[in-house]
């Protein structure tokens, strides 16, 4: 088996966590006889600095021919003054759209030794294993018209929340298929009491369910309630499927349940299994360059690449077990330190995972 990996560290702590995840990825691939070819590219702020655009054509072309994109993060205060359309984040958004990565899987899984690092009581999060499936290439993130215009001498800002039927159908199918391999429960989150587009979302999800997946349990929840339920009783969920913006918000909430944003991986998949794998956390400019960042979310994202793109579930399991072992041994980065006496840096955490493989 072989695969092409495009490595895009991006900005901030991306530059620190991605190389660490790469060492884990190459070792696991090598041991399993998987021939991975790595290529590095520019994206985000660093790409703006060097080539004037957050997503250079060379990066986009390399991404199109790659099986796996391993991504760090983009953005930082240095580029915040730029107009919206030229910001580092645009590079990532465009990459998601150009590659057709409509299905964003954000698992929130609690590693038992981290129960104390969660902001919730340990009994509420023990054995937590939920999966947020976020629609990633539609909705208000991409809807037109968008912008700021002048109306009667006053400025007006606007965006458009829009979903086409096929976009809802395909993400609903992914949700039900994922649930089939888990606990067979899907909760679709919307704001159908206020927004027409999300009442439409609810109707389409309901139809796909009736026509194709009646054996899966489907429920619906308003997003405000879902936010509340996630911090009240998160274990009631199995798969949560929702639109782009609600998914952005709820996945940060879910991440915190597991102890730290530094723990949450993600996979963004297209129709053909190719994908972009990135930690849910951002570039953390406040700790960038200090070897403080937690590389586990990126390492776990690499595990997802093995599972979902390379169909090498055993390699993914191996990485996840190694992470579990390192945590059980009490090795911690600062974000999940608790009262551990063994607080290490980014690189040292990577070495610990390598040793535990
Ligand atoms: C995420 C991030 C991005 C998003 C930003 C950086 C564009 O918050 O992946 O959750 O909003 O999708
Ligand atoms: Mg986000």
XYZ file of C-alpha atoms and ligand atoms in Angstrom:
370
model
C 0.000 0.000 0.000
C 1.202 3.542 -0.619
C -0.020 7.089 -0.221
C 0.882 10.676 -0.901
C 0.856 13.026 2.072
C 0.906 16.790 1.749
C 2.201 18.349 4.948
C 0.916 21.839 5.730
C 2.145 23.022 9.138
C 0.809 26.582 8.637
C 1.250 29.064 11.472
C 1.762 29.271 15.230
C 1.924 25.961 17.030
C 1.134 24.198 13.741
C 4.848 24.388 13.035
C 5.554 22.565 16.298
C 2.860 19.895 16.421
C 2.885 18.774 12.784
C 6.523 17.584 12.676
C 5.921 15.601 15.855
C 2.847 13.931 14.360
C 4.858 13.201 11.220
C 7.457 11.201 13.116
C 4.663 9.058 14.559
C 2.991 8.714 11.185
C 6.149 7.639 9.357
C 7.108 5.124 12.014
C 3.683 3.478 12.047
C 3.530 3.419 8.240
C 7.003 1.952 7.953
C 6.277 -0.810 10.467
C 3.064 -1.664 8.610
C 4.756 -1.703 5.218
C 2.813 1.312 3.984
C 4.842 3.426 1.634
C 4.080 7.085 2.405
C 5.527 9.925 0.352
C 5.698 13.261 2.126
C 5.750 16.674 0.524
C 5.563 20.013 2.359
C 3.629 23.111 1.318
C 2.742 26.641 2.395
C -0.622 27.789 3.687
C -1.996 30.570 5.874
C -0.031 33.494 7.238
C 3.343 32.086 6.300
C 2.089 31.696 2.718
C 0.872 35.297 2.727
C 4.298 36.459 3.887
C 6.182 34.457 1.293
C 3.884 34.478 -1.687
C 1.178 37.060 -1.062
C -1.739 34.641 -0.819
C -3.011 32.275 1.915
C -3.426 29.386 -0.524
C -0.793 29.423 -3.278
C -1.680 27.533 -6.464
C 1.256 25.175 -5.878
C -0.249 24.140 -2.544
C -3.697 23.669 -4.023
C -2.337 21.535 -6.856
C -0.267 19.426 -4.486
C -3.344 18.968 -2.276
C -5.424 17.842 -5.266
C -3.016 15.042 -6.025
C -2.464 13.998 -2.413
C -4.365 11.246 -0.617
C -3.822 12.868 2.756
C -3.295 16.470 3.789
C -1.835 16.772 7.274
C -2.607 20.247 8.477
C -1.503 22.262 11.530
C -3.324 25.560 11.834
C -3.529 29.005 10.257
C -3.795 32.568 11.473
C -2.465 34.855 14.154
C -2.453 38.485 15.295
C 0.128 39.386 12.663
C -2.477 38.947 9.905
C -5.646 40.036 11.724
C -5.611 43.491 10.183
C -5.914 42.085 6.651
C -9.232 42.306 4.822
C -11.361 39.182 5.348
C -10.764 37.867 1.842
C -6.991 37.868 2.277
C -6.751 36.375 5.766
C -4.913 33.130 6.557
C -8.214 31.391 7.487
C -9.378 31.886 3.903
C -6.624 29.533 2.776
C -8.064 26.723 4.849
C -11.665 27.460 3.883
C -10.797 27.508 0.212
C -8.818 24.295 0.507
C -11.798 22.552 2.144
C -14.093 23.794 -0.612
C -11.761 23.105 -3.543
C -11.121 19.556 -2.372
C -14.835 18.974 -1.740
C -14.230 17.980 1.886
C -17.828 18.193 3.006
C -17.753 15.757 5.919
C -15.903 16.889 9.011
C -15.561 14.242 11.698
C -14.753 15.563 15.152
C -14.693 12.776 17.703
C -14.724 13.729 21.366
C -13.318 10.775 23.183
C -12.229 10.854 26.764
C -9.005 9.078 27.618
C -9.716 7.751 31.108
C -6.579 9.233 32.734
C -7.753 12.717 31.698
C -11.118 12.597 33.452
C -9.816 15.093 36.003
C -8.723 17.532 33.299
C -12.269 17.877 32.002
C -14.182 20.936 33.091
C -17.062 18.605 34.008
C -17.334 16.199 36.939
C -15.522 12.931 36.160
C -18.736 10.848 36.348
C -20.356 12.979 33.630
C -17.528 12.327 31.171
C -16.245 8.850 32.118
C -16.039 6.760 28.926
C -17.344 9.645 26.842
C -17.239 8.776 23.143
C -19.252 11.028 20.873
C -18.752 12.034 17.284
C -19.667 15.418 15.925
C -20.181 15.386 12.188
C -20.015 18.923 10.842
C -21.032 19.844 7.304
C -17.967 21.672 6.077
C -18.382 23.144 2.618
C -21.785 24.817 2.777
C -24.034 26.868 4.991
C -23.314 30.375 6.166
C -19.554 29.914 5.787
C -19.855 29.887 2.017
C -23.293 31.340 1.274
C -23.667 34.252 -1.123
C -24.390 37.104 -1.008
C -22.048 38.137 1.761
C -20.318 41.332 2.682
C -20.745 44.811 4.089
C -22.582 47.425 2.065
C -23.991 50.869 2.481
C -27.763 51.303 2.869
C -29.378 54.699 3.446
C -26.108 56.152 4.648
C -25.535 53.317 7.097
C -23.264 50.286 6.806
C -24.911 46.878 6.813
C -23.146 43.534 7.268
C -24.717 40.337 5.922
C -24.164 36.638 5.261
C -26.371 33.954 3.799
C -27.148 30.626 5.408
C -27.964 28.295 2.534
C -28.138 24.535 2.080
C -28.931 22.679 -1.110
C -30.822 19.427 -0.853
C -27.948 17.267 -2.095
C -25.608 18.813 0.473
C -27.913 17.796 3.315
C -28.572 14.356 1.859
C -24.915 13.432 1.550
C -23.923 14.590 5.038
C -26.976 12.831 6.506
C -25.893 9.597 4.805
C -22.402 9.898 6.263
C -23.933 10.445 9.709
C -26.101 7.334 9.473
C -23.241 5.255 8.064
C -20.966 6.315 10.901
C -23.693 5.531 13.414
C -24.032 2.058 11.929
C -20.498 1.333 13.083
C -21.089 2.901 16.517
C -24.140 2.958 18.779
C -26.687 3.521 16.016
C -27.986 6.850 17.232
C -27.943 10.132 15.313
C -28.992 13.484 16.704
C -29.438 16.169 14.071
C -28.946 19.669 15.425
C -30.667 22.705 13.914
C -32.559 25.869 14.724
C -35.736 24.815 12.973
C -37.900 26.955 15.236
C -36.424 30.120 13.728
C -34.462 29.483 10.519
C -36.143 28.171 7.365
C -32.891 26.749 6.071
C -32.607 24.537 9.134
C -36.267 23.445 9.049
C -35.410 22.328 5.509
C -32.314 20.588 6.899
C -34.528 18.738 9.405
C -36.989 17.682 6.693
C -34.255 16.319 4.425
C -32.487 14.441 7.233
C -35.843 12.932 8.238
C -36.543 11.806 4.673
C -33.095 10.233 4.169
C -33.584 8.453 7.465
C -37.007 7.073 6.524
C -35.939 6.028 3.050
C -32.539 4.524 3.754
C -31.673 4.239 7.434
C -34.827 3.464 9.383
C -32.817 0.984 11.505
C -30.847 3.870 13.042
C -32.367 5.942 15.839
C -32.797 9.578 14.770
C -33.593 12.532 17.022
C -33.575 16.271 16.422
C -32.454 19.016 18.762
C -32.300 22.790 18.644
C -28.758 24.062 18.787
C -29.205 26.069 21.983
C -30.493 22.997 23.757
C -27.698 20.894 22.227
C -25.100 23.272 23.666
C -26.759 22.940 27.046
C -27.089 19.152 26.844
C -23.438 18.799 25.859
C -22.329 20.308 29.144
C -25.195 18.801 31.192
C -25.190 15.150 30.074
C -22.846 14.626 27.124
C -23.048 10.839 27.200
C -26.610 10.913 25.848
C -25.140 11.492 22.373
C -23.615 9.088 19.882
C -23.357 10.886 16.514
C -24.337 14.547 16.275
C -24.812 15.845 12.732
C -25.141 19.540 12.071
C -24.385 22.394 9.706
C -21.148 24.271 9.276
C -21.450 27.023 11.874
C -23.261 25.075 14.598
C -20.694 22.321 14.126
C -17.847 24.782 14.541
C -19.242 25.923 17.873
C -20.433 22.606 19.285
C -17.163 20.870 18.467
C -15.213 23.347 20.574
C -17.620 22.709 23.430
C -17.275 18.950 23.006
C -13.501 19.254 22.910
C -13.411 20.835 26.327
C -15.335 17.897 27.774
C -12.343 15.737 26.991
C -9.939 17.846 28.979
C -8.399 20.123 26.433
C -8.800 21.466 22.961
C -5.295 20.051 22.592
C -6.752 16.536 22.536
C -9.300 16.760 19.741
C -8.454 15.488 16.247
C -10.504 15.865 13.099
C -10.880 14.428 9.639
C -12.401 16.276 6.712
C -13.396 13.820 4.042
C -14.521 14.115 0.459
C -16.581 11.728 -1.610
C -13.622 9.560 -2.607
C -12.021 9.024 0.795
C -9.221 11.524 0.366
C -9.016 13.850 3.293
C -7.533 16.633 5.321
C -6.567 15.828 8.876
C -6.134 18.573 11.420
C -6.294 19.245 15.126
C -9.446 21.133 16.108
C -7.415 23.673 18.076
C -6.031 26.734 16.374
C -2.569 28.250 16.189
C -2.413 29.377 19.857
C -0.210 32.432 19.225
C 0.158 32.946 22.989
C 2.184 29.756 23.399
C 3.671 29.421 19.913
C 7.386 28.760 19.643
C 7.750 27.675 23.275
C 7.530 23.902 22.920
C 4.441 24.018 25.185
C 1.805 22.880 22.697
C 0.060 19.538 23.016
C 0.779 17.477 19.867
C -1.749 14.751 20.713
C -4.637 16.210 18.691
C -2.425 16.198 15.599
C -1.077 12.733 16.349
C -4.660 11.502 16.746
C -5.553 13.237 13.472
C -2.818 11.210 11.794
C -4.460 8.122 13.283
C -7.701 9.152 11.591
C -5.840 9.396 8.276
C -4.806 5.768 8.634
C -8.357 4.748 9.519
C -10.376 6.723 6.995
C -8.146 7.294 3.982
C -5.674 4.427 4.067
C -8.177 1.885 5.414
C -5.531 0.856 7.918
C -7.613 0.702 11.078
C -4.988 -1.367 12.864
C -2.441 1.462 12.484
C -4.980 3.931 13.862
C -5.659 1.661 16.825
C -1.939 1.352 17.443
C -1.495 5.136 17.615
C -4.538 5.607 19.833
C -3.351 2.877 22.191
C 0.092 4.480 22.388
C -1.486 7.827 23.278
C -3.588 6.092 25.932
C -0.515 4.443 27.415
C 1.462 7.681 27.566
C -1.417 9.393 29.351
C -1.805 6.471 31.729
C 1.894 6.857 32.550
C 1.154 10.401 33.679
C 3.016 12.177 30.886
C 1.300 15.526 30.297
C 1.670 18.731 28.369
C 0.770 21.917 30.228
C -2.800 22.153 28.954
C -3.697 18.814 30.548
C -1.204 18.963 33.417
C -3.585 18.721 36.392
C -1.390 17.758 39.302
C 0.935 15.598 37.221
C 4.602 15.722 38.133
C 5.588 14.741 34.643
C 4.866 17.827 32.529
C 6.725 17.742 29.240
C 7.034 19.801 26.082
C 5.705 19.214 22.587
C 8.717 17.270 21.335
C 9.040 15.188 24.480
C 5.380 14.197 24.265
C 6.038 13.067 20.703
C 8.998 10.999 21.846
C 6.896 9.406 24.573
C 4.248 8.380 22.020
C 6.923 7.008 19.679
C 8.366 4.961 22.500
C 4.906 3.635 23.401
C 4.010 2.529 19.876
C -12.238 25.221 12.859
C -11.775 26.635 12.848
C -11.991 27.220 11.449
C -13.461 27.180 11.171
C -11.409 28.614 11.210
C -9.948 28.691 11.544
C -11.647 29.072 9.798
O -12.416 27.364 13.834
O -11.724 24.426 12.049
O -13.093 24.884 13.681
O -14.211 28.055 11.634
O -13.900 26.270 10.479
Mg -13.578 26.151 15.178
